[in-house]
Amino acid sequence: MSKKVLVLGEAREGALRNVSYEAIAAAKQISSGGEVVSVLLGDSVGELATELGKYGADRVITVEHPHLKQYTSDGYGQALLAVIEQENPEAIVFGHTALGKDLSPKIASKLQIGLVSDVTSIEGEGDAAVYIRPIYSGKAFEKVKVKDGIEFITIRPNNIAPLAKDDSKSADVSSMSVDITNLRTIIKEVVRKSTEGVDLSEAKVVIAGGRGVKSEEGFAPLKELADVLGGAVGASRGACDADYCDYSLQIGQTGKVVTPDLYIAAGISGAIQHLAGMSNSKIIVAINKDPEANIFKVADYGIVGDLFEVIPMLTEEFKKLKVNA
Amino acid sequence: MNIYVLVKRTFDTEEKIVVSGGKIQEDGAEFIINPYDEYAIEEAIQVRDAQGGEVTVLTMGGEDAEKQLRTALAMGADKAVLINIEDDVEELDQFTAAHIISEYLKDKNADLILAGNVAIDGGSGQVGPRVAESLGINYVTTITNLEINGTTVTIKRDVEGDTEVLETSLPLLVTAQQGLNEPRYPSLPGIMKAKKKPLEEVELDDLDIDEDDVEAKTETIEIYLPPKKEAGKVLEGELADQVKELVHLLHSEAKVV
């Protein structure tokens, strides 16, 4: 049976996040030929709506309100519940982002339904859809089915491929007005710590440093390589605990879980807790002075050597590759 | 201040996961307090020490979870509650857990409820916010700083690496992110005292919950381990050649750059 699926689009600094398109692809599969309706919430998001159609949304509903300028679970919750009430979807898809993680349990609780969080792939379509998600920080996986009620999932960024962009397609865009009141949280300030744009959890390339980086300054060559590859810099707990970098960069069982196409671990020994945060990356490169380091066991390619020699050489080689490309 | 902390007993982070008969093998595994919940317990103790009041740690599970509750009491919590569902609930999901915990908390007039932002086993991060919603109170997730002044609460939270500074008020549920504090280790006197602290055990009957009301909405149909990675290729030769080879492999073989 085909299903009507509601998808939450997510914008950041005026642009749609990639996970919005990935969520549409997931919704298409769950819908099994049914309608995919994207929802955009914000104070001014109308201009972004057309883009969602090109990635497969059949319809886009925008809710614009001054109180939606910044995310709060109250504001977004009220807006989304109003849309859900109007649309009566049979399935809902969010990104498993900071926003999605914060908002989805509220909606699920309000509707008294199940919620399958952090889905990395979907098997089957429509009523037969089965959701696959990592458990024990990626040391195992589970397949989950929704027994009854609305199928509500959040998808992990970078795992479900978006549909190819089709400029000839467009979605019907409509706006809905929702009364948003009684916000219990007031956002005072947002301090941007994440560096220039590339979000660690969405990055296609991650260059991560461990204790072997030795100092805060030691991260500079990693940053340079990340810039050349359009990637993000991450770190092991060891590097964070030693104050070489901010905890916001930490990858592992506590910390972020990343699944980039390319993960370069520099000076990281590969403790089991670190592996939990990155072992599902597509390609893993290990650079470590210690040939016995555990990280080599999960790496696709390894270089035994000093990261301060290897990383700058890699940066130069990749620069050459870019010039020749 | 009446403070509750939601705690989960989880696998030790060092444990290897073994699946047999479609289930994660628990025999012989070490169990710990979910690491994120430790931050929540520590914060609760600090808030109580500064503001006065009482910290109650609450968990749901079986008899085995008593050990983790005792550890929390040894850290400095005042009371513990075990909602024992061993005999009543076979299949549970986040809906089930949140429903039962909310039923317990609904008449407790908690000013502040703390939990970890995610449990490292199931990893859904749902139960905290679901409980807050059921109780009709506000929640803030992934917090890295908490300041309470009367009923006004100022919070810093981690949003994918950025820091959001916000203001809200009690009653409130917060979920702890790494960086919130440094959880203390139980001291020897703490461990001795913990043995005498009250640990209440309740079952679904005591909460007037019918098993059917908490039937899981989702169902795990299979658990499996990720395919074993084959040992990778450690490059050899002059370092400069290794680097060239690596770039070539990433570009032409793996096709990731």
mmCIF file of C-alpha atoms in Angstrom, chain A residues 12 17 73-74 96-98 101-103 105-106 108-110 112-117 130 132-148 184-194 199 201 229 237 247-248 250 253-256 261-262 272-273 281-285 296 298-304 309-310 313-314 317-318 321, chain B residues 11-17 19 24 26 35-36 39 91 93-95 99 120-126 129-130 133-134 136-141 157-169 178-179 182 215-226 229-235 239-240 242-244 246-247 249-251 253-257:
data_model
loop_
_atom_site.group_PDB
_atom_site.id
_atom_site.type_symbol
_atom_site.label_atom_id
_atom_site.label_comp_id
_atom_site.label_asym_id
_atom_site.label_seq_id
_atom_site.Cartn_x
_atom_site.Cartn_y
_atom_site.Cartn_z
ATOM 1 C CA ARG A 12 21.196 26.045 8.104
ATOM 2 C CA ARG A 17 21.108 20.797 4.523
ATOM 3 C CA SER A 73 11.230 22.370 20.539
ATOM 4 C CA ASP A 74 8.111 24.316 21.564
ATOM 5 C CA HIS A 96 18.959 12.531 12.810
ATOM 6 C CA THR A 97 20.562 15.936 13.350
ATOM 7 C CA ALA A 98 20.752 18.027 16.522
ATOM 8 C CA LYS A 101 17.110 14.341 17.701
ATOM 9 C CA ASP A 102 15.677 17.068 19.918
ATOM 10 C CA LEU A 103 12.301 17.415 18.212
ATOM 11 C CA PRO A 105 10.754 12.405 20.647
ATOM 12 C CA LYS A 106 8.437 15.300 21.457
ATOM 13 C CA ALA A 108 6.348 10.898 18.943
ATOM 14 C CA SER A 109 5.308 11.349 22.553
ATOM 15 C CA LYS A 110 2.543 13.786 21.645
ATOM 16 C CA GLN A 112 1.756 8.359 21.262
ATOM 17 C CA ILE A 113 3.617 6.571 18.483
ATOM 18 C CA GLY A 114 6.864 4.687 18.030
ATOM 19 C CA LEU A 115 9.987 6.313 16.685
ATOM 20 C CA VAL A 116 12.902 4.575 15.006
ATOM 21 C CA SER A 117 15.926 6.823 15.516
ATOM 22 C CA VAL A 130 12.217 -2.434 7.605
ATOM 23 C CA ILE A 132 18.213 -0.733 9.915
ATOM 24 C CA ARG A 133 19.983 1.158 12.652
ATOM 25 C CA PRO A 134 23.277 0.802 14.493
ATOM 26 C CA ILE A 135 23.202 -0.177 18.162
ATOM 27 C CA TYR A 136 26.028 -0.402 20.685
ATOM 28 C CA SER A 137 27.647 2.495 18.827
ATOM 29 C CA GLY A 138 27.847 0.611 15.564
ATOM 30 C CA LYS A 139 29.232 -2.586 17.057
ATOM 31 C CA ALA A 140 25.959 -4.232 15.997
ATOM 32 C CA PHE A 141 22.900 -3.456 13.897
ATOM 33 C CA GLU A 142 19.208 -4.068 14.395
ATOM 34 C CA LYS A 143 16.331 -4.343 11.968
ATOM 35 C CA VAL A 144 13.204 -2.673 13.279
ATOM 36 C CA LYS A 145 9.607 -2.737 12.118
ATOM 37 C CA VAL A 146 6.863 -0.409 13.218
ATOM 38 C CA LYS A 147 4.026 -2.503 14.617
ATOM 39 C CA ASP A 148 1.217 -0.008 14.322
ATOM 40 C CA ARG A 184 9.337 28.150 27.264
ATOM 41 C CA THR A 185 12.886 28.464 25.957
ATOM 42 C CA ILE A 186 14.515 31.695 24.831
ATOM 43 C CA ILE A 187 17.685 31.414 22.750
ATOM 44 C CA LYS A 188 20.063 34.128 23.926
ATOM 45 C CA GLU A 189 23.036 33.489 21.733
ATOM 46 C CA VAL A 190 24.607 30.955 19.404
ATOM 47 C CA VAL A 191 28.376 30.721 19.604
ATOM 48 C CA ARG A 192 29.714 29.187 16.398
ATOM 49 C CA LYS A 193 32.609 26.928 17.181
ATOM 50 C CA SER A 194 32.420 24.558 14.266
ATOM 51 C CA ASP A 199 29.816 19.879 9.512
ATOM 52 C CA SER A 201 28.603 14.621 10.940
ATOM 53 C CA LEU A 229 39.805 17.831 0.505
ATOM 54 C CA ARG A 237 39.018 11.387 23.092
ATOM 55 C CA TYR A 247 35.271 18.295 22.778
ATOM 56 C CA SER A 248 32.957 19.257 19.942
ATOM 57 C CA GLN A 250 35.417 14.234 19.556
ATOM 58 C CA GLN A 253 31.352 6.125 21.669
ATOM 59 C CA THR A 254 30.986 9.290 23.681
ATOM 60 C CA GLY A 255 31.186 12.030 21.090
ATOM 61 C CA LYS A 256 30.122 12.049 17.490
ATOM 62 C CA ASP A 261 33.523 8.331 2.509
ATOM 63 C CA LEU A 262 37.086 8.835 3.683
ATOM 64 C CA ILE A 272 37.499 0.373 20.876
ATOM 65 C CA GLN A 273 35.569 3.465 21.997
ATOM 66 C CA SER A 281 33.221 4.906 7.400
ATOM 67 C CA LYS A 282 33.546 3.802 3.782
ATOM 68 C CA ILE A 283 37.340 3.990 3.535
ATOM 69 C CA ILE A 284 39.644 4.270 6.528
ATOM 70 C CA VAL A 285 43.270 5.360 6.305
ATOM 71 C CA PHE A 296 45.555 -0.650 11.405
ATOM 72 C CA VAL A 298 40.185 -1.553 10.773
ATOM 73 C CA ALA A 299 42.045 0.513 8.188
ATOM 74 C CA ASP A 300 41.736 -0.124 4.460
ATOM 75 C CA TYR A 301 45.108 1.517 3.897
ATOM 76 C CA GLY A 302 47.853 2.228 6.356
ATOM 77 C CA ILE A 303 51.108 4.114 6.451
ATOM 78 C CA VAL A 304 53.493 3.439 9.293
ATOM 79 C CA GLU A 309 55.860 13.998 7.827
ATOM 80 C CA VAL A 310 53.047 12.113 6.137
ATOM 81 C CA MET A 313 53.140 15.235 1.958
ATOM 82 C CA LEU A 314 49.576 14.005 1.498
ATOM 83 C CA GLU A 317 49.917 15.221 -3.400
ATOM 84 C CA PHE A 318 46.193 15.968 -3.157
ATOM 85 C CA LEU A 321 45.727 15.784 -7.970
ATOM 86 C CA PHE B 11 27.285 -2.649 28.572
ATOM 87 C CA ASP B 12 30.768 -1.536 29.486
ATOM 88 C CA THR B 13 32.274 0.433 26.612
ATOM 89 C CA GLU B 14 35.115 -2.110 26.414
ATOM 90 C CA GLU B 15 32.777 -5.067 25.893
ATOM 91 C CA LYS B 16 32.872 -7.008 22.671
ATOM 92 C CA ILE B 17 29.414 -7.613 21.289
ATOM 93 C CA VAL B 19 25.182 -12.118 18.965
ATOM 94 C CA ILE B 24 23.096 -9.762 22.206
ATOM 95 C CA GLU B 26 24.901 -10.645 28.101
ATOM 96 C CA PRO B 35 28.491 7.159 30.618
ATOM 97 C CA TYR B 36 26.229 10.098 29.733
ATOM 98 C CA TYR B 39 27.338 13.369 33.907
ATOM 99 C CA GLU B 91 9.346 -6.425 24.572
ATOM 100 C CA ASP B 93 10.773 0.210 23.162
ATOM 101 C CA GLN B 94 11.225 3.891 23.942
ATOM 102 C CA PHE B 95 7.466 4.412 24.067
ATOM 103 C CA HIS B 99 5.398 5.727 29.539
ATOM 104 C CA ILE B 120 25.370 3.919 24.393
ATOM 105 C CA ASP B 121 23.504 0.649 23.825
ATOM 106 C CA GLY B 122 20.193 1.472 22.155
ATOM 107 C CA GLY B 123 21.384 4.904 21.125
ATOM 108 C CA SER B 124 17.998 6.452 20.430
ATOM 109 C CA GLY B 125 18.101 9.423 22.805
ATOM 110 C CA GLN B 126 14.324 9.447 23.030
ATOM 111 C CA PRO B 129 12.415 14.191 25.977
ATOM 112 C CA ARG B 130 9.481 11.758 25.801
ATOM 113 C CA GLU B 133 6.591 15.779 27.111
ATOM 114 C CA SER B 134 4.431 13.264 28.981
ATOM 115 C CA GLY B 136 4.083 18.462 30.379
ATOM 116 C CA ILE B 137 7.385 20.078 31.310
ATOM 117 C CA ASN B 138 10.009 21.704 29.119
ATOM 118 C CA TYR B 139 13.234 19.948 28.164
ATOM 119 C CA VAL B 140 16.667 20.901 26.863
ATOM 120 C CA THR B 141 18.957 18.266 25.354
ATOM 121 C CA ARG B 157 23.932 23.280 24.979
ATOM 122 C CA ASP B 158 25.975 21.626 22.282
ATOM 123 C CA VAL B 159 24.437 21.855 18.828
ATOM 124 C CA GLU B 160 26.661 19.898 16.482
ATOM 125 C CA GLY B 161 29.726 21.672 17.786
ATOM 126 C CA ASP B 162 28.174 25.114 18.172
ATOM 127 C CA THR B 163 27.135 26.365 21.585
ATOM 128 C CA GLU B 164 23.631 27.632 22.140
ATOM 129 C CA VAL B 165 23.005 29.799 25.188
ATOM 130 C CA LEU B 166 19.410 29.774 26.332
ATOM 131 C CA GLU B 167 17.143 30.670 29.168
ATOM 132 C CA THR B 168 14.234 28.709 30.527
ATOM 133 C CA SER B 169 12.660 27.897 33.866
ATOM 134 C CA GLN B 178 30.016 15.300 27.504
ATOM 135 C CA GLY B 179 31.798 18.363 28.869
ATOM 136 C CA GLU B 182 33.810 15.549 35.484
ATOM 137 C CA GLU B 215 3.028 -2.518 24.538
ATOM 138 C CA ALA B 216 5.916 -1.523 22.319
ATOM 139 C CA LYS B 217 5.090 0.340 19.124
ATOM 140 C CA THR B 218 8.156 -0.945 17.339
ATOM 141 C CA GLU B 219 9.703 -4.364 17.129
ATOM 142 C CA THR B 220 13.263 -5.516 16.631
ATOM 143 C CA ILE B 221 13.148 -8.380 14.165
ATOM 144 C CA GLU B 222 16.839 -9.059 13.803
ATOM 145 C CA ILE B 223 20.149 -8.193 15.428
ATOM 146 C CA TYR B 224 23.387 -8.806 13.589
ATOM 147 C CA LEU B 225 27.022 -7.845 13.581
ATOM 148 C CA PRO B 226 28.504 -5.698 10.818
ATOM 149 C CA LYS B 229 36.480 -5.882 7.715
ATOM 150 C CA GLU B 230 39.313 -7.585 5.940
ATOM 151 C CA ALA B 231 42.721 -6.518 7.076
ATOM 152 C CA GLY B 232 43.795 -3.508 5.093
ATOM 153 C CA LYS B 233 46.872 -2.835 3.103
ATOM 154 C CA VAL B 234 49.816 -1.384 4.971
ATOM 155 C CA LEU B 235 51.979 0.350 2.401
ATOM 156 C CA LEU B 239 57.663 7.325 2.587
ATOM 157 C CA ALA B 240 57.292 9.669 -0.386
ATOM 158 C CA GLN B 242 53.887 5.425 -0.001
ATOM 159 C CA VAL B 243 52.157 8.800 0.050
ATOM 160 C CA LYS B 244 51.965 8.857 -3.769
ATOM 161 C CA LEU B 246 48.018 6.151 -1.131
ATOM 162 C CA VAL B 247 46.716 9.130 -3.070
ATOM 163 C CA LEU B 249 44.679 4.210 -4.350
ATOM 164 C CA LEU B 250 42.178 6.618 -2.813
ATOM 165 C CA HIS B 251 41.595 8.221 -6.174
ATOM 166 C CA GLU B 253 40.789 2.173 -6.443
ATOM 167 C CA ALA B 254 38.602 3.422 -3.603
ATOM 168 C CA LYS B 255 37.372 6.401 -5.622
ATOM 169 C CA VAL B 256 36.672 8.499 -2.556
ATOM 170 C CA VAL B 257 38.588 11.600 -3.658
#
